[in-house]
Coordinates of C-alpha atoms and ligand atoms in Angstrom, one line a residue:
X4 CA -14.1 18.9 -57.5
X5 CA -11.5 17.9 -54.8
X6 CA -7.6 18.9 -56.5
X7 CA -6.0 16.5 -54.2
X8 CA -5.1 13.8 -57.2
X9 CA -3.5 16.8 -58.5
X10 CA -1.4 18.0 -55.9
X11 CA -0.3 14.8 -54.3
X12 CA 3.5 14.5 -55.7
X13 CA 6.5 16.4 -55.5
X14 CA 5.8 19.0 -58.4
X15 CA 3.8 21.6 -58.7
X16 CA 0.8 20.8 -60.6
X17 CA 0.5 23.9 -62.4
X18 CA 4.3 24.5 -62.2
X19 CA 5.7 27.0 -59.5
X20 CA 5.6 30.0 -62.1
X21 CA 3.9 32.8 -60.4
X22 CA 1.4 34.6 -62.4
X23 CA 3.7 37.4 -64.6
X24 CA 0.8 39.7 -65.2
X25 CA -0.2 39.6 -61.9
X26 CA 3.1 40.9 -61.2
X27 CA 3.0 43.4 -63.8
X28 CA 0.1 44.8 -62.3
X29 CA 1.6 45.1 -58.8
X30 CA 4.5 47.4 -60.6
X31 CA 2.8 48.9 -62.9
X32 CA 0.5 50.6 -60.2
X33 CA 2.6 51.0 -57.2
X34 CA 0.7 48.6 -55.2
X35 CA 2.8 48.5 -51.7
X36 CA 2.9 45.2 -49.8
X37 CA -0.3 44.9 -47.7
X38 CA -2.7 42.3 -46.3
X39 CA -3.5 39.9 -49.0
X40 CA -6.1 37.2 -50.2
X41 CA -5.1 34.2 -52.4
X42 CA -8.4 32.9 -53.2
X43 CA -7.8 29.4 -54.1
X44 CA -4.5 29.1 -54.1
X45 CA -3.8 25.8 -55.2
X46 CA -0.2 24.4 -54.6
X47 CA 0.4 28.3 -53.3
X48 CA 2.9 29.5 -56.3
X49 CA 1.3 33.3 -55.8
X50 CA 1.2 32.9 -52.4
X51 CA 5.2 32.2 -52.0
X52 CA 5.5 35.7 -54.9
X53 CA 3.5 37.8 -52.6
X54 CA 4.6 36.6 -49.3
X55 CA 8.4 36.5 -50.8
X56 CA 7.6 40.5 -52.3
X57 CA 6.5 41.7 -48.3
X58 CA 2.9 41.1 -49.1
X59 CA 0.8 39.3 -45.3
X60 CA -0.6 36.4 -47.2
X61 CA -3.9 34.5 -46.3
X62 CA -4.5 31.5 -48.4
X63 CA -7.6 29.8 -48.6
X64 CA -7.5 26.7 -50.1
X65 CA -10.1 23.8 -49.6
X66 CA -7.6 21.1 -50.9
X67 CA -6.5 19.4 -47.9
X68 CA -3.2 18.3 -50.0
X69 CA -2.0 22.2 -51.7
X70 CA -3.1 23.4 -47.9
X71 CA -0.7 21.5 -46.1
X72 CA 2.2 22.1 -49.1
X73 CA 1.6 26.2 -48.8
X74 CA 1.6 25.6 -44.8
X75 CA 4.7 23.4 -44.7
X76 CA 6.8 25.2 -47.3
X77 CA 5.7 28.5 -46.0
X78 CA 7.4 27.5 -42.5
X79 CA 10.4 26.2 -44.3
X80 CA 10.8 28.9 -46.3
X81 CA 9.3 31.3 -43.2
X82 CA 7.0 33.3 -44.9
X83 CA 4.4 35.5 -43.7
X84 CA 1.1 33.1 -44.6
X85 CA -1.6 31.9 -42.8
X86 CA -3.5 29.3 -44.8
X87 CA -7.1 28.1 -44.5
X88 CA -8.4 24.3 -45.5
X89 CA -11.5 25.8 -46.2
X90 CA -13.8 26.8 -49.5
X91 CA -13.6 30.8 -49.2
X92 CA -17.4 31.8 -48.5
X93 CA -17.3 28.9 -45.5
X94 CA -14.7 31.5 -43.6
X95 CA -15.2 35.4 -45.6
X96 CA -16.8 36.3 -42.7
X97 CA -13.5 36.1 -40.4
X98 CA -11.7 38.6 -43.2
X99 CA -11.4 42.3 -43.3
X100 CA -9.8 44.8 -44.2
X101 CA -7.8 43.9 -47.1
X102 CA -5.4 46.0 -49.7
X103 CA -5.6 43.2 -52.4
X104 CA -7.7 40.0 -53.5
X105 CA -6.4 37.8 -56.3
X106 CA -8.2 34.3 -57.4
X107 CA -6.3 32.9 -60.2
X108 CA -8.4 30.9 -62.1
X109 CA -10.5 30.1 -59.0
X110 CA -13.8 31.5 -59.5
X111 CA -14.9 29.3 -62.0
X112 CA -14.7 26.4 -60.1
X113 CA -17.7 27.3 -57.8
X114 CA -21.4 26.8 -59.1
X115 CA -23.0 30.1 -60.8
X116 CA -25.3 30.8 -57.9
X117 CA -21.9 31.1 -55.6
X118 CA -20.2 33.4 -57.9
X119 CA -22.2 37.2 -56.9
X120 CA -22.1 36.0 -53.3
X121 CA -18.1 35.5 -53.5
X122 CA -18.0 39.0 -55.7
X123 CA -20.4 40.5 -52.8
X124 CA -17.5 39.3 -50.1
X125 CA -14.5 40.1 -52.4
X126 CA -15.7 43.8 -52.1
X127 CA -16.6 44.1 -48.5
X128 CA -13.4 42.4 -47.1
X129 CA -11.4 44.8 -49.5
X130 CA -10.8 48.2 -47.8
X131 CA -11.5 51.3 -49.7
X132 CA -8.9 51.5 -52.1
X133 CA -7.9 48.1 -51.8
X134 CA -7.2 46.2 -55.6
X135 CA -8.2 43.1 -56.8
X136 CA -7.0 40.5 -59.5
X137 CA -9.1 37.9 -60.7
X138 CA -8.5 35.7 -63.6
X139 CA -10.8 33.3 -65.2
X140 CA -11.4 31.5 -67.9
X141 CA -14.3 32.3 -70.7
X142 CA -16.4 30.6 -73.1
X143 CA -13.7 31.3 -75.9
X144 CA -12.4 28.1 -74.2
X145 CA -11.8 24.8 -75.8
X146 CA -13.2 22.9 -72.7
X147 CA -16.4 25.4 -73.3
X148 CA -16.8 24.2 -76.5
X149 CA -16.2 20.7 -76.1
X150 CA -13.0 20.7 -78.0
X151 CA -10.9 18.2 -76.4
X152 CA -8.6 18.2 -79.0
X153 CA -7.3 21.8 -77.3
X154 CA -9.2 21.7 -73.9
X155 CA -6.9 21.7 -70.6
X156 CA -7.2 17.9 -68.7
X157 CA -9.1 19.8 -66.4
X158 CA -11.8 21.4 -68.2
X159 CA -14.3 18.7 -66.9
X160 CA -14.2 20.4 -63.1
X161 CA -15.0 23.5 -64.3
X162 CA -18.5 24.7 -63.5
X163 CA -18.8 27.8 -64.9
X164 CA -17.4 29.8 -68.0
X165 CA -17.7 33.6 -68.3
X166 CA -19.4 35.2 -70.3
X167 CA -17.8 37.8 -72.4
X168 CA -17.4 41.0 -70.1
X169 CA -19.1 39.1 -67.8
X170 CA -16.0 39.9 -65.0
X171 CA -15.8 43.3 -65.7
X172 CA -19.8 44.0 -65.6
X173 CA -19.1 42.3 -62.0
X174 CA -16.8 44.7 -60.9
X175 CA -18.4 47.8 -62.4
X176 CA -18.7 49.8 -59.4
X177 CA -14.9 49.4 -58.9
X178 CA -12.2 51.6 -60.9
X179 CA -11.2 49.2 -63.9
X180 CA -7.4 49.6 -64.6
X181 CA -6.9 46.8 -66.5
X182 CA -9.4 44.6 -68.3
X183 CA -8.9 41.9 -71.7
X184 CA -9.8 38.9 -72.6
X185 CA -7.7 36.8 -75.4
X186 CA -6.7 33.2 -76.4
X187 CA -3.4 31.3 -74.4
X188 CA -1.9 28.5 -75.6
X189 CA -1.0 26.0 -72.0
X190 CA 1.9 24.3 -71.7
X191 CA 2.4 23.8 -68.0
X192 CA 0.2 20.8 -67.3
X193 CA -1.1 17.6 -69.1
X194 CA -0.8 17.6 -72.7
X195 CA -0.6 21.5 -74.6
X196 CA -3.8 22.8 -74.7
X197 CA -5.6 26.3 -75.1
X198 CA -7.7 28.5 -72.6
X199 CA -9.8 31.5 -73.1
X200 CA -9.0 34.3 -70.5
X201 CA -10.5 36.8 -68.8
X202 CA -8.3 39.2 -66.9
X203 CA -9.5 42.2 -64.6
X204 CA -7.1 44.5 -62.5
X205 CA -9.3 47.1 -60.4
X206 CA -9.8 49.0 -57.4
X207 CA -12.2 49.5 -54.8
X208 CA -13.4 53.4 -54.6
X209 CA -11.9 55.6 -51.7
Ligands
LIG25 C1 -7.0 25.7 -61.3 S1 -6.6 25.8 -59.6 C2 -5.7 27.3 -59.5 C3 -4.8 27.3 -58.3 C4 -4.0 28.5 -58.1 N1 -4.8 29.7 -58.0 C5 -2.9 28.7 -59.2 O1 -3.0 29.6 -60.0 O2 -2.0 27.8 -59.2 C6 -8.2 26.2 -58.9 C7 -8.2 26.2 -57.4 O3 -9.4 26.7 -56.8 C8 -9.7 26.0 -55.7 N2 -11.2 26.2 -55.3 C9 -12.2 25.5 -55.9 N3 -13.4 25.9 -55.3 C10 -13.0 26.8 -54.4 C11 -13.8 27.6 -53.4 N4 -15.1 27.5 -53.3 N5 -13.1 28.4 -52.5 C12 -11.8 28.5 -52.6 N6 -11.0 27.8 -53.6 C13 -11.6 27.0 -54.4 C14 -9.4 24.6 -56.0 O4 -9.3 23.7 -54.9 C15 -8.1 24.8 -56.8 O5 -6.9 24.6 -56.0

């Protein structure tokens, strides 16, 4: 699924909110600005937090439309981002090194087969002790369940739904700091609608 339609007018799509518990996270656990991974990063609203907070941000993003908005406002703005056109296992290979990975309801637009190769990259281009944040959605999800009455507008592009502690069991050779999964109602895009979350905070072993 190409997000171009989406991100071709002046807004932000998914509004220019960056993620609050991402943010959380950050403080809660003292992570210091470092080289940083925005896997899918859409229109780039975490990118500008990070980049804006100190953090060096790479943005992989294989909409040719939210590329060029994160390149052109992160030159306006002058922020420390390098963006990729690119879908993220085409150019992991080029990325090492990393304190911190987040993909922001990312992951479950690839195919099932992509996702443990993507996990498998997501821990080797994190250094030791390096975090990661991923959130995605779950099959607690109205567009999971065919409810369209409550499913987000874009429910149909998703490929796959988690299974529950599906992200976590992913990540279980990593130190879990912060794992849940629970209901949020969506009113940032298209009509209000419902999702069901998964949300994992955790770091690589030293
Ligand atoms: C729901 S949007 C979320 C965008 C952004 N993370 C945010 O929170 O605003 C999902 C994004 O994942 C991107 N995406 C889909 N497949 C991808 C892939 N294989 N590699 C990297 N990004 C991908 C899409 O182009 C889209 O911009």
């Amino acid at each position: 699924m190409n997000f171009d339609n989406f991100y071709s007018n002046n807004n932000f799509y998914f509004s220019e909110s960056y993620s609050g518990g991402l943010a959380e996270c950050l403080k809660k656990y003292n992570v210091s600005p470092c080289a940083t991974l925005d896997l899918g990063a859409g229109e780039g609203r975490n990118s500008f937090f990070l980049a804006s907070s100190g953090f060096n941000v790479i943005s992989v993003e294989p909409s040719k439309v939210g590329a060029e908005k994160i390149f052109h406002r992160s030159e306006n703005k002058k922020l420390n981002i390098e963006v990729y056109n690119s879908e993220f296992l085409s150019i992991s290979r080029e990325l090492s090194e990393l304190g911190l990975v987040v993909a922001l309801t990312s992951l479950e637009h690839m195919e099932h087969s992509e996702i443990g190769q993507t996990v498998s990259e997501i821990k080797r281009i994190l250094k030791p002790g390096g975090y990661v944040y991923i959130l995605v959605f779950t099959e607690d999800d109205p567009g999971f369940k065919k409810d369209t009455n409550n499913a987000s507008e874009c429910s149909l592009f998703i490929k796959h739904y988690f299974k529950k502690n599906e992200l976590k069991e992913l990540f279980s050779d990593f130190n879990i700091l912060e794992y849940s999964e629970y209901m949020k109602r969506d009113t940032t895009h298209g009509p209000i609608h419902y999702h069901g979350k998964a949300k994992l905070f955790a770091r690589k072993p030293l």
